[in-house]
PDB file of C-alpha atoms and ligand atoms in Angstrom:
ATOM      1  CA  MET A 709     101.480  88.653 127.396  1.00 95.00           C
ATOM      2  CA  ASP A 710      97.896  88.961 127.839  1.00 97.00           C
ATOM      3  CA  LEU A 711      96.647  90.034 124.405  1.00 98.00           C
ATOM      4  CA  GLY A 712      93.193  91.453 125.621  1.00 98.00           C
ATOM      5  CA  LEU A 713      91.539  89.568 123.170  1.00 98.00           C
ATOM      6  CA  ARG A 714      88.995  87.676 125.147  1.00 98.00           C
ATOM      7  CA  GLY A 715      85.775  88.513 124.297  1.00 97.00           C
ATOM      8  CA  LYS A 716      86.155  90.150 121.397  1.00 98.00           C
ATOM      9  CA  LYS A 717      84.641  89.882 118.102  1.00 98.00           C
ATOM     10  CA  ALA A 718      86.266  89.362 114.974  1.00 98.00           C
ATOM     11  CA  ILE A 719      85.534  89.007 111.453  1.00 99.00           C
ATOM     12  CA  VAL A 720      87.798  87.819 109.010  1.00 99.00           C
ATOM     13  CA  THR A 721      87.260  87.257 105.170  1.00 99.00           C
ATOM     14  CA  GLY A 722      88.884  83.966 103.028  1.00 98.00           C
ATOM     15  CA  ALA A 723      89.274  81.948 106.751  1.00 98.00           C
ATOM     16  CA  THR A 724      89.409  78.312 105.549  1.00 98.00           C
ATOM     17  CA  LYS A 725      92.531  77.767 104.496  1.00 98.00           C
ATOM     18  CA  GLY A 726      96.119  79.676 104.630  1.00 98.00           C
ATOM     19  CA  ILE A 727      96.729  82.836 106.475  1.00 99.00           C
ATOM     20  CA  GLY A 728      93.081  83.478 107.124  1.00 99.00           C
ATOM     21  CA  ARG A 729      92.763  80.392 108.286  1.00 98.00           C
ATOM     22  CA  ALA A 730      95.635  80.159 110.670  1.00 98.00           C
ATOM     23  CA  ILE A 731      94.536  83.622 112.103  1.00 99.00           C
ATOM     24  CA  VAL A 732      91.052  82.770 112.813  1.00 98.00           C
ATOM     25  CA  GLU A 733      92.429  80.013 114.789  1.00 98.00           C
ATOM     26  CA  LEU A 734      94.705  81.866 116.534  1.00 98.00           C
ATOM     27  CA  LEU A 735      91.781  84.770 117.418  1.00 98.00           C
ATOM     28  CA  ALA A 736      89.764  81.933 118.652  1.00 98.00           C
ATOM     29  CA  GLN A 737      92.268  80.187 121.285  1.00 98.00           C
ATOM     30  CA  GLU A 738      93.060  83.748 122.435  1.00 98.00           C
ATOM     31  CA  GLY A 739      89.445  83.782 123.095  1.00 98.00           C
ATOM     32  CA  ALA A 740      87.700  85.684 120.550  1.00 98.00           C
ATOM     33  CA  ASP A 741      84.515  85.102 119.121  1.00 98.00           C
ATOM     34  CA  ILE A 742      84.631  84.860 114.955  1.00 98.00           C
ATOM     35  CA  GLY A 743      82.823  85.527 112.065  1.00 99.00           C
ATOM     36  CA  LEU A 744      84.519  84.248 108.699  1.00 99.00           C
ATOM     37  CA  CYS A 745      83.499  83.500 104.955  1.00 99.00           C
ATOM     38  CA  ALA A 746      84.718  82.193 101.987  1.00 99.00           C
ATOM     39  CA  ARG A 747      83.072  80.409  98.970  1.00 98.00           C
ATOM     40  CA  THR A 748      82.997  77.134  99.176  1.00 98.00           C
ATOM     41  CA  GLU A 749      80.259  75.931 101.918  1.00 98.00           C
ATOM     42  CA  GLU A 750      81.807  72.735 103.083  1.00 98.00           C
ATOM     43  CA  GLU A 751      84.846  73.972 103.883  1.00 98.00           C
ATOM     44  CA  VAL A 752      82.843  76.829 105.913  1.00 98.00           C
ATOM     45  CA  ALA A 753      80.788  74.601 107.662  1.00 98.00           C
ATOM     46  CA  ALA A 754      84.114  72.582 108.193  1.00 98.00           C
ATOM     47  CA  ALA A 755      86.009  75.620 109.703  1.00 98.00           C
ATOM     48  CA  VAL A 756      82.953  76.697 111.746  1.00 98.00           C
ATOM     49  CA  ARG A 757      82.740  73.206 113.558  1.00 98.00           C
ATOM     50  CA  GLU A 758      86.202  73.034 114.489  1.00 98.00           C
ATOM     51  CA  ILE A 759      87.196  76.429 115.471  1.00 98.00           C
ATOM     52  CA  SER A 760      83.698  75.987 117.601  1.00 97.00           C
ATOM     53  CA  GLY A 761      85.994  73.457 119.423  1.00 94.00           C
ATOM     54  CA  ARG A 762      87.988  76.161 120.912  1.00 94.00           C
ATOM     55  CA  GLY A 763      84.793  77.160 122.790  1.00 95.00           C
ATOM     56  CA  VAL A 764      84.116  80.776 121.287  1.00 98.00           C
ATOM     57  CA  HIS A 765      81.180  81.502 118.936  1.00 98.00           C
ATOM     58  CA  VAL A 766      82.093  81.410 115.327  1.00 98.00           C
ATOM     59  CA  VAL A 767      79.628  82.092 113.003  1.00 98.00           C
ATOM     60  CA  GLY A 768      80.487  81.507 108.745  1.00 98.00           C
ATOM     61  CA  GLU A 769      78.875  81.802 105.440  1.00 98.00           C
ATOM     62  CA  ALA A 770      79.490  80.613 102.318  1.00 98.00           C
ATOM     63  CA  VAL A 771      79.970  84.282 100.310  1.00 98.00           C
ATOM     64  CA  ASN A 772      81.646  85.589  97.437  1.00 98.00           C
ATOM     65  CA  VAL A 773      83.427  89.060  98.293  1.00 98.00           C
ATOM     66  CA  ARG A 774      83.414  90.352  94.861  1.00 98.00           C
ATOM     67  CA  ASP A 775      79.329  90.761  94.930  1.00 98.00           C
ATOM     68  CA  GLY A 776      79.470  93.899  96.709  1.00 98.00           C
ATOM     69  CA  GLU A 777      76.253  93.656  97.701  1.00 98.00           C
ATOM     70  CA  ALA A 778      75.860  89.960  99.179  1.00 98.00           C
ATOM     71  CA  TYR A 779      79.252  90.876 101.066  1.00 99.00           C
ATOM     72  CA  LYS A 780      77.805  93.776 102.619  1.00 98.00           C
ATOM     73  CA  ALA A 781      74.671  91.937 103.902  1.00 98.00           C
ATOM     74  CA  TRP A 782      76.700  88.997 104.986  1.00 99.00           C
ATOM     75  CA  LEU A 783      79.026  91.503 107.086  1.00 99.00           C
ATOM     76  CA  GLU A 784      75.786  92.963 108.790  1.00 98.00           C
ATOM     77  CA  ARG A 785      74.306  89.539 109.143  1.00 98.00           C
ATOM     78  CA  THR A 786      77.755  88.476 111.392  1.00 99.00           C
ATOM     79  CA  VAL A 787      77.718  91.612 113.017  1.00 98.00           C
ATOM     80  CA  ALA A 788      73.974  90.994 114.091  1.00 98.00           C
ATOM     81  CA  ALA A 789      74.981  87.546 115.199  1.00 98.00           C
ATOM     82  CA  LEU A 790      78.336  87.801 117.107  1.00 98.00           C
ATOM     83  CA  GLY A 791      77.151  91.222 118.964  1.00 98.00           C
ATOM     84  CA  GLY A 792      78.967  93.365 117.260  1.00 98.00           C
ATOM     85  CA  CYS A 793      82.539  94.207 115.667  1.00 98.00           C
ATOM     86  CA  ASP A 794      85.933  95.343 117.267  1.00 98.00           C
ATOM     87  CA  ILE A 795      88.686  93.660 114.438  1.00 98.00           C
ATOM     88  CA  PHE A 796      88.296  93.302 111.064  1.00 99.00           C
ATOM     89  CA  ILE A 797      90.629  91.596 108.986  1.00 99.00           C
ATOM     90  CA  PRO A 798      90.375  91.762 105.086  1.00 99.00           C
ATOM     91  CA  ASN A 799      92.231  88.702 104.212  1.00 98.00           C
ATOM     92  CA  VAL A 800      90.780  88.064 100.284  1.00 98.00           C
ATOM     93  CA  SER A 801      92.634  88.484  97.274  1.00 98.00           C
ATOM     94  CA  ALA A 802      92.376  87.321  93.695  1.00 97.00           C
ATOM     95  CA  GLY A 803      95.732  86.493  93.698  1.00 94.00           C
ATOM     96  CA  GLY A 804      98.555  86.877  90.722  1.00 89.00           C
ATOM     97  CA  GLY A 805      98.496  86.498  86.997  1.00 85.00           C
ATOM     98  CA  MET A 806      99.704  88.853  84.137  1.00 81.00           C
ATOM     99  CA  ASP A 807      97.656  87.582  81.424  1.00 74.00           C
ATOM    100  CA  SER A 808      94.880  90.565  80.995  1.00 89.00           C
ATOM    101  CA  GLU A 809      92.057  93.565  81.351  1.00 93.00           C
ATOM    102  CA  LYS A 810      89.726  90.952  82.761  1.00 93.00           C
ATOM    103  CA  ASN A 811      92.276  90.143  85.450  1.00 94.00           C
ATOM    104  CA  TRP A 812      93.036  93.864  86.318  1.00 96.00           C
ATOM    105  CA  VAL A 813      88.839  94.316  87.218  1.00 97.00           C
ATOM    106  CA  LYS A 814      89.399  91.289  88.949  1.00 97.00           C
ATOM    107  CA  ALA A 815      91.777  91.976  91.428  1.00 97.00           C
ATOM    108  CA  PHE A 816      90.328  95.554  91.692  1.00 98.00           C
ATOM    109  CA  GLU A 817      86.886  94.246  92.867  1.00 98.00           C
ATOM    110  CA  VAL A 818      88.662  91.587  95.098  1.00 98.00           C
ATOM    111  CA  ASP A 819      91.542  93.202  96.881  1.00 98.00           C
ATOM    112  CA  VAL A 820      90.839  96.852  97.064  1.00 98.00           C
ATOM    113  CA  LEU A 821      87.140  97.167  97.252  1.00 98.00           C
ATOM    114  CA  HIS A 822      85.871  94.375  99.353  1.00 98.00           C
ATOM    115  CA  THR A 823      88.297  95.850 101.568  1.00 99.00           C
ATOM    116  CA  VAL A 824      86.970  99.665 101.351  1.00 99.00           C
ATOM    117  CA  ARG A 825      83.419  97.813 101.883  1.00 99.00           C
ATOM    118  CA  GLY A 826      84.467  96.033 104.259  1.00 99.00           C
ATOM    119  CA  CYS A 827      86.229  98.739 106.353  1.00 98.00           C
ATOM    120  CA  GLU A 828      82.997 101.374 105.193  1.00 98.00           C
ATOM    121  CA  THR A 829      80.463  98.690 106.321  1.00 98.00           C
ATOM    122  CA  LEU A 830      82.126  97.918 109.575  1.00 98.00           C
ATOM    123  CA  MET A 831      83.287 101.493 110.713  1.00 98.00           C
ATOM    124  CA  PRO A 832      79.982 102.205 112.540  1.00 98.00           C
ATOM    125  CA  HIS A 833      80.594  99.048 114.603  1.00 98.00           C
ATOM    126  CA  LEU A 834      84.278  99.803 115.055  1.00 98.00           C
ATOM    127  CA  GLU A 835      83.659 102.788 116.187  1.00 98.00           C
ATOM    128  CA  LYS A 836      81.117 101.715 119.030  1.00 96.00           C
ATOM    129  CA  GLY A 837      83.562  99.541 121.182  1.00 86.00           C
ATOM    130  CA  GLY A 838      85.849 102.327 121.132  1.00 88.00           C
ATOM    131  CA  ALA A 839      89.094 100.881 120.466  1.00 89.00           C
ATOM    132  CA  GLY A 840      88.404  99.286 116.795  1.00 98.00           C
ATOM    133  CA  SER A 841      90.859  97.368 114.952  1.00 98.00           C
ATOM    134  CA  ILE A 842      91.534  96.664 111.090  1.00 99.00           C
ATOM    135  CA  VAL A 843      94.766  94.604 110.006  1.00 99.00           C
ATOM    136  CA  ILE A 844      94.803  94.579 106.031  1.00 99.00           C
ATOM    137  CA  ILE A 845      96.597  91.372 104.307  1.00 99.00           C
ATOM    138  CA  ALA A 846      98.969  93.218 101.887  1.00 98.00           C
ATOM    139  CA  SER A 847     102.213  91.743 100.537  1.00 98.00           C
ATOM    140  CA  THR A 848     105.537  92.607 100.443  1.00 98.00           C
ATOM    141  CA  ASN A 849     104.849  92.232  96.057  1.00 96.00           C
ATOM    142  CA  ALA A 850     103.875  96.087  96.973  1.00 96.00           C
ATOM    143  CA  VAL A 851     106.869  96.997  98.248  1.00 93.00           C
ATOM    144  CA  GLU A 852     109.593  95.320  95.389  1.00 94.00           C
ATOM    145  CA  THR A 853     109.478  94.403  92.206  1.00 92.00           C
ATOM    146  CA  PHE A 854     108.441  90.458  92.129  1.00 90.00           C
ATOM    147  CA  GLY A 855     106.933  88.279  88.813  1.00 86.00           C
ATOM    148  CA  GLY A 856     106.113  91.330  86.197  1.00 87.00           C
ATOM    149  CA  PRO A 857     103.750  94.133  86.325  1.00 91.00           C
ATOM    150  CA  MET A 858     100.760  92.256  87.713  1.00 93.00           C
ATOM    151  CA  ALA A 859      97.365  93.697  88.872  1.00 96.00           C
ATOM    152  CA  TYR A 860      98.139  92.249  92.149  1.00 96.00           C
ATOM    153  CA  ASN A 861     101.153  93.769  93.095  1.00 96.00           C
ATOM    154  CA  ALA A 862      99.525  97.002  92.557  1.00 96.00           C
ATOM    155  CA  MET A 863      96.193  96.350  94.492  1.00 98.00           C
ATOM    156  CA  LYS A 864      98.286  95.215  97.386  1.00 98.00           C
ATOM    157  CA  ALA A 865     100.047  98.501  97.075  1.00 98.00           C
ATOM    158  CA  ALA A 866      96.790 100.512  96.860  1.00 98.00           C
ATOM    159  CA  LEU A 867      95.905  98.828  99.910  1.00 98.00           C
ATOM    160  CA  ILE A 868      98.847 100.033 102.082  1.00 98.00           C
ATOM    161  CA  THR A 869      98.473 103.838 100.949  1.00 98.00           C
ATOM    162  CA  TYR A 870      94.573 103.332 101.840  1.00 98.00           C
ATOM    163  CA  SER A 871      95.252 102.014 104.902  1.00 98.00           C
ATOM    164  CA  LYS A 872      97.391 105.020 106.345  1.00 98.00           C
ATOM    165  CA  GLN A 873      95.260 107.153 105.040  1.00 98.00           C
ATOM    166  CA  LEU A 874      92.062 105.557 106.695  1.00 98.00           C
ATOM    167  CA  SER A 875      94.533 105.313 109.872  1.00 98.00           C
ATOM    168  CA  GLN A 876      94.535 108.903 109.843  1.00 98.00           C
ATOM    169  CA  PHE A 877      90.920 109.928 109.317  1.00 98.00           C
ATOM    170  CA  VAL A 878      89.366 107.442 111.987  1.00 98.00           C
ATOM    171  CA  GLY A 879      92.370 107.771 114.731  1.00 98.00           C
ATOM    172  CA  LYS A 880      89.837 110.344 116.393  1.00 96.00           C
ATOM    173  CA  LYS A 881      87.309 108.137 117.150  1.00 95.00           C
ATOM    174  CA  GLY A 882      89.664 105.209 118.309  1.00 97.00           C
ATOM    175  CA  VAL A 883      89.935 103.010 115.213  1.00 98.00           C
ATOM    176  CA  ARG A 884      93.603 101.644 114.568  1.00 98.00           C
ATOM    177  CA  VAL A 885      94.371 100.706 110.791  1.00 99.00           C
ATOM    178  CA  ASN A 886      97.384  98.969 109.653  1.00 98.00           C
ATOM    179  CA  ALA A 887      98.697  96.912 106.796  1.00 98.00           C
ATOM    180  CA  VAL A 888     100.776  93.189 107.536  1.00 98.00           C
ATOM    181  CA  SER A 889     102.802  92.388 104.274  1.00 98.00           C
ATOM    182  CA  PRO A 890     103.684  88.787 104.319  1.00 98.00           C
ATOM    183  CA  GLY A 891     106.782  87.336 102.220  1.00 98.00           C
ATOM    184  CA  PRO A 892     106.112  84.414 100.552  1.00 98.00           C
ATOM    185  CA  ILE A 893     104.226  81.548 102.851  1.00 98.00           C
ATOM    186  CA  TYR A 894     104.310  78.004 102.285  1.00 98.00           C
ATOM    187  CA  PHE A 895     101.264  75.391 103.287  1.00 98.00           C
ATOM    188  CA  GLU A 896      99.716  72.479 101.486  1.00 97.00           C
ATOM    189  CA  GLY A 897      97.231  73.685  98.604  1.00 97.00           C
ATOM    190  CA  GLY A 898      98.404  77.384  98.327  1.00 98.00           C
ATOM    191  CA  ALA A 899     100.402  79.307  95.766  1.00 96.00           C
ATOM    192  CA  TRP A 900     104.010  78.210  96.834  1.00 97.00           C
ATOM    193  CA  GLU A 901     103.643  74.745  96.928  1.00 98.00           C
ATOM    194  CA  MET A 902     102.188  75.042  93.536  1.00 97.00           C
ATOM    195  CA  ILE A 903     105.129  77.376  92.406  1.00 96.00           C
ATOM    196  CA  LYS A 904     107.436  74.550  93.903  1.00 97.00           C
ATOM    197  CA  GLY A 905     105.830  71.887  92.195  1.00 97.00           C
ATOM    198  CA  THR A 906     105.433  73.722  88.528  1.00 96.00           C
ATOM    199  CA  MET A 907     108.156  76.337  88.675  1.00 95.00           C
ATOM    200  CA  PRO A 908     110.707  74.788  90.665  1.00 97.00           C
ATOM    201  CA  LYS A 909     113.371  77.450  89.200  1.00 97.00           C
ATOM    202  CA  MET A 910     111.555  80.474  90.846  1.00 95.00           C
ATOM    203  CA  TYR A 911     110.885  78.525  93.794  1.00 97.00           C
ATOM    204  CA  GLU A 912     114.862  77.347  94.516  1.00 98.00           C
ATOM    205  CA  TRP A 913     115.322  81.532  93.536  1.00 97.00           C
ATOM    206  CA  ALA A 914     112.708  82.503  96.500  1.00 97.00           C
ATOM    207  CA  MET A 915     114.123  80.309  99.008  1.00 98.00           C
ATOM    208  CA  LYS A 916     118.013  82.012  98.338  1.00 98.00           C
ATOM    209  CA  GLN A 917     116.108  85.134  99.730  1.00 98.00           C
ATOM    210  CA  PHE A 918     115.989  84.066 102.864  1.00 98.00           C
ATOM    211  CA  PRO A 919     118.801  85.221 104.873  1.00 97.00           C
ATOM    212  CA  GLY A 920     117.704  82.412 107.217  1.00 96.00           C
ATOM    213  CA  GLY A 921     116.961  79.765 104.483  1.00 96.00           C
ATOM    214  CA  LYS A 922     113.289  79.627 105.430  1.00 97.00           C
ATOM    215  CA  MET A 923     110.350  80.413 103.834  1.00 98.00           C
ATOM    216  CA  GLY A 924     106.644  81.219 106.009  1.00 98.00           C
ATOM    217  CA  ALA A 925     104.258  79.656 107.754  1.00 98.00           C
ATOM    218  CA  PRO A 926     100.867  81.018 107.888  1.00 98.00           C
ATOM    219  CA  GLU A 927     101.191  80.280 111.901  1.00 98.00           C
ATOM    220  CA  GLU A 928     104.031  83.118 111.443  1.00 98.00           C
ATOM    221  CA  VAL A 929     101.367  85.437 110.192  1.00 99.00           C
ATOM    222  CA  ALA A 930      98.515  85.012 112.290  1.00 99.00           C
ATOM    223  CA  ARG A 931     100.804  85.882 115.236  1.00 98.00           C
ATOM    224  CA  VAL A 932     101.723  88.986 113.628  1.00 98.00           C
ATOM    225  CA  VAL A 933      98.000  90.068 112.918  1.00 99.00           C
ATOM    226  CA  ALA A 934      96.809  88.698 116.182  1.00 98.00           C
ATOM    227  CA  PHE A 935      98.802  91.231 117.999  1.00 98.00           C
ATOM    228  CA  ILE A 936      98.776  94.222 116.030  1.00 98.00           C
ATOM    229  CA  ALA A 937      94.644  93.340 115.703  1.00 98.00           C
ATOM    230  CA  SER A 938      94.893  93.309 119.505  1.00 98.00           C
ATOM    231  CA  PRO A 939      94.590  95.707 122.284  1.00 98.00           C
ATOM    232  CA  ALA A 940      98.175  94.661 123.768  1.00 98.00           C
ATOM    233  CA  GLY A 941      99.041  96.246 120.181  1.00 98.00           C
ATOM    234  CA  SER A 942      97.922  99.534 121.360  1.00 98.00           C
ATOM    235  CA  LEU A 943     100.779 101.897 119.842  1.00 98.00           C
ATOM    236  CA  VAL A 944     100.560 100.853 116.093  1.00 98.00           C
ATOM    237  CA  THR A 945      98.369 102.259 113.617  1.00 98.00           C
ATOM    238  CA  GLY A 946      99.029 103.306 110.457  1.00 98.00           C
ATOM    239  CA  ALA A 947     101.793 101.233 110.143  1.00 98.00           C
ATOM    240  CA  ASN A 948     102.627  98.649 107.281  1.00 98.00           C
ATOM    241  CA  VAL A 949     103.892  96.041 108.788  1.00 98.00           C
ATOM    242  CA  VAL A 950     106.490  93.207 107.133  1.00 98.00           C
ATOM    243  CA  ALA A 951     106.511  89.709 108.499  1.00 98.00           C
ATOM    244  CA  ASP A 952     108.605  87.946 105.433  1.00 98.00           C
ATOM    245  CA  ASN A 953     112.083  86.576 107.051  1.00 97.00           C
ATOM    246  CA  GLY A 954     114.221  88.524 105.752  1.00 97.00           C
ATOM    247  CA  PHE A 955     112.977  88.423 102.475  1.00 98.00           C
ATOM    248  CA  THR A 956     112.904  92.212 100.687  1.00 98.00           C
ATOM    249  CA  LYS A 957     116.131  93.835 100.815  1.00 97.00           C
ATOM    250  CA  ARG A 958     115.315  97.607 100.939  1.00 94.00           C
ATOM    251  CA  VAL A 959     115.973  99.411 104.248  1.00 92.00           C
ATOM    252  CA  GLN A 960     112.756 100.394 106.000  1.00 83.00           C
ATOM    253  CA  PHE A 961     111.990 103.410 107.740  1.00 74.00           C
TER     254      PHE A 961
HETATM  255  N1  NAP B1504     100.633  83.035 100.423  1.00 64.62           N
HETATM  256  C1  NAP B1504     101.400  83.597 100.313  1.00 64.62           C
HETATM  257  O1  NAP B1504     102.603  83.586 100.365  1.00 64.62           O
HETATM  258  C2  NAP B1504     101.167  85.275 100.506  1.00 64.62           C
HETATM  259  C3  NAP B1504     102.257  86.229 100.631  1.00 64.62           C
HETATM  260  C4  NAP B1504     101.871  87.203 100.902  1.00 64.62           C
HETATM  261  C5  NAP B1504     100.683  87.722 100.714  1.00 64.62           C
HETATM  262  N2  NAP B1504      99.598  87.305 101.004  1.00 64.62           N
HETATM  263  C6  NAP B1504      98.064  87.455 101.108  1.00 64.62           C
HETATM  264  O2  NAP B1504      97.528  87.068 102.090  1.00 64.62           O
HETATM  265  C7  NAP B1504      96.204  86.299 101.949  1.00 64.62           C
HETATM  266  C8  NAP B1504      95.789  85.580 102.207  1.00 64.62           C
HETATM  267  O3  NAP B1504      96.968  84.526 101.230  1.00 64.62           O
HETATM  268  P1  NAP B1504      96.565  82.697 101.705  1.00 64.62           P
HETATM  269  O4  NAP B1504      97.960  82.290 100.491  1.00 64.62           O
HETATM  270  O5  NAP B1504      96.475  82.299 102.623  1.00 64.62           O
HETATM  271  O6  NAP B1504      95.280  82.380 100.640  1.00 64.62           O
HETATM  272  P2  NAP B1504      94.298  81.030  99.811  1.00 64.62           P
HETATM  273  O7  NAP B1504      95.052  79.468 100.727  1.00 64.62           O
HETATM  274  O8  NAP B1504      94.810  81.344  98.529  1.00 64.62           O
HETATM  275  O9  NAP B1504      93.331  81.316 101.092  1.00 64.62           O
HETATM  276  C9  NAP B1504      92.572  81.940 100.316  1.00 64.62           C
HETATM  277  C10 NAP B1504      91.086  81.892 100.974  1.00 64.62           C
HETATM  278  O10 NAP B1504      90.093  83.033 100.902  1.00 64.62           O
HETATM  279  C11 NAP B1504      88.841  82.710 100.510  1.00 64.62           C
HETATM  280  N3  NAP B1504      88.487  83.532  98.939  1.00 64.62           N
HETATM  281  C12 NAP B1504      89.132  83.372  97.926  1.00 64.62           C
HETATM  282  N4  NAP B1504      88.437  84.425  97.053  1.00 64.62           N
HETATM  283  C13 NAP B1504      87.382  84.213  97.632  1.00 64.62           C
HETATM  284  C14 NAP B1504      86.676  85.148  97.395  1.00 64.62           C
HETATM  285  N5  NAP B1504      86.224  85.738  96.136  1.00 64.62           N
HETATM  286  N6  NAP B1504      85.197  85.794  98.132  1.00 64.62           N
HETATM  287  C15 NAP B1504      85.067  84.766  99.719  1.00 64.62           C
HETATM  288  N7  NAP B1504      86.295  83.896  99.722  1.00 64.62           N
HETATM  289  C16 NAP B1504      86.932  84.069  98.627  1.00 64.62           C
HETATM  290  C17 NAP B1504      89.140  80.759  99.793  1.00 64.62           C
HETATM  291  O11 NAP B1504      88.389  79.636  99.707  1.00 64.62           O
HETATM  292  P3  NAP B1504      87.749  79.563  98.906  1.00 64.62           P
HETATM  293  O12 NAP B1504      88.424  79.334  97.920  1.00 64.62           O
HETATM  294  O13 NAP B1504      86.441  78.786  99.321  1.00 64.62           O
HETATM  295  O14 NAP B1504      86.032  80.643  98.210  1.00 64.62           O
HETATM  296  C18 NAP B1504      89.990  80.866 101.068  1.00 64.62           C
HETATM  297  O15 NAP B1504      89.392  80.591 102.502  1.00 64.62           O
HETATM  298  C19 NAP B1504      96.034  86.892 100.396  1.00 64.62           C
HETATM  299  O16 NAP B1504      95.467  88.142 100.536  1.00 64.62           O
HETATM  300  C20 NAP B1504      97.485  87.224 100.200  1.00 64.62           C
HETATM  301  O17 NAP B1504      97.464  87.882  98.807  1.00 64.62           O
HETATM  302  C21 NAP B1504      99.721  85.415 101.315  1.00 64.62           C
END
């Protein structure tokens, strides 16, 4: 199946590692030009260099998405450098933790505001091509109780609600908006590798939740995201696509 991604221009936040990195690798492999960011300059430079090897135009900068002005300026520079934006994937998260009110503010600014600011800044550009697509990276933690009353879980729920309502609002302009909710995803340097080492009981519990006994990999999430982001996913908007290898137990309607 041709996803129709050749020549599309995609902006992905937090794309030097993990799920974001797998997404940009796959989009580039499918022929899309890439704009990416993360906070660590050397890792951004390495990602730009390595992904450029796939023969597409790749630009990237070290930006903290929590800094609203710097982040919005980076988005505009990236659109100018790529010559437009067809696909936006806000992927950065502040991660979990239950410690303090400070954590709630950070989670709100990073998870929610960076997504909303990105959608608002890029919307005029996404509308221009007539087939814009936004895929917000959420989490199964929003749809089933996990870990405790974490800001992370609540912010991911906010993102799913925002995604649905934005999809209704911008559909008439030809822009699709979806959320993808991964379950636990294992990769070197990721949260689940850390959990395996420091909280083995929690890791063992998680492994028992997968009917097939296997935790997901970033590349598996990337394939779901790429399809939904692409013109091939034209029928899908306002959805929250759970990609969790059976980790969650609810019935989905
Ligand atoms: N891993 C899982 O099991 C899992 C499960 C469900 C959902 N998710 C969601 O999937 C997304 C990606 O998760 P992941 O596990 O792949 O993350 P990760 O390994 O922690 O990677 C995060 C990426 O974002 C960058 N980043 C972090 N904070 C940033 C900031 N404030 N500004 C700019 N860049 C920033 C990181 O680079 P720097 O550190 O250099 O900035 C890195 O490139 C998140 O939204 C997460 O909630 C993950």
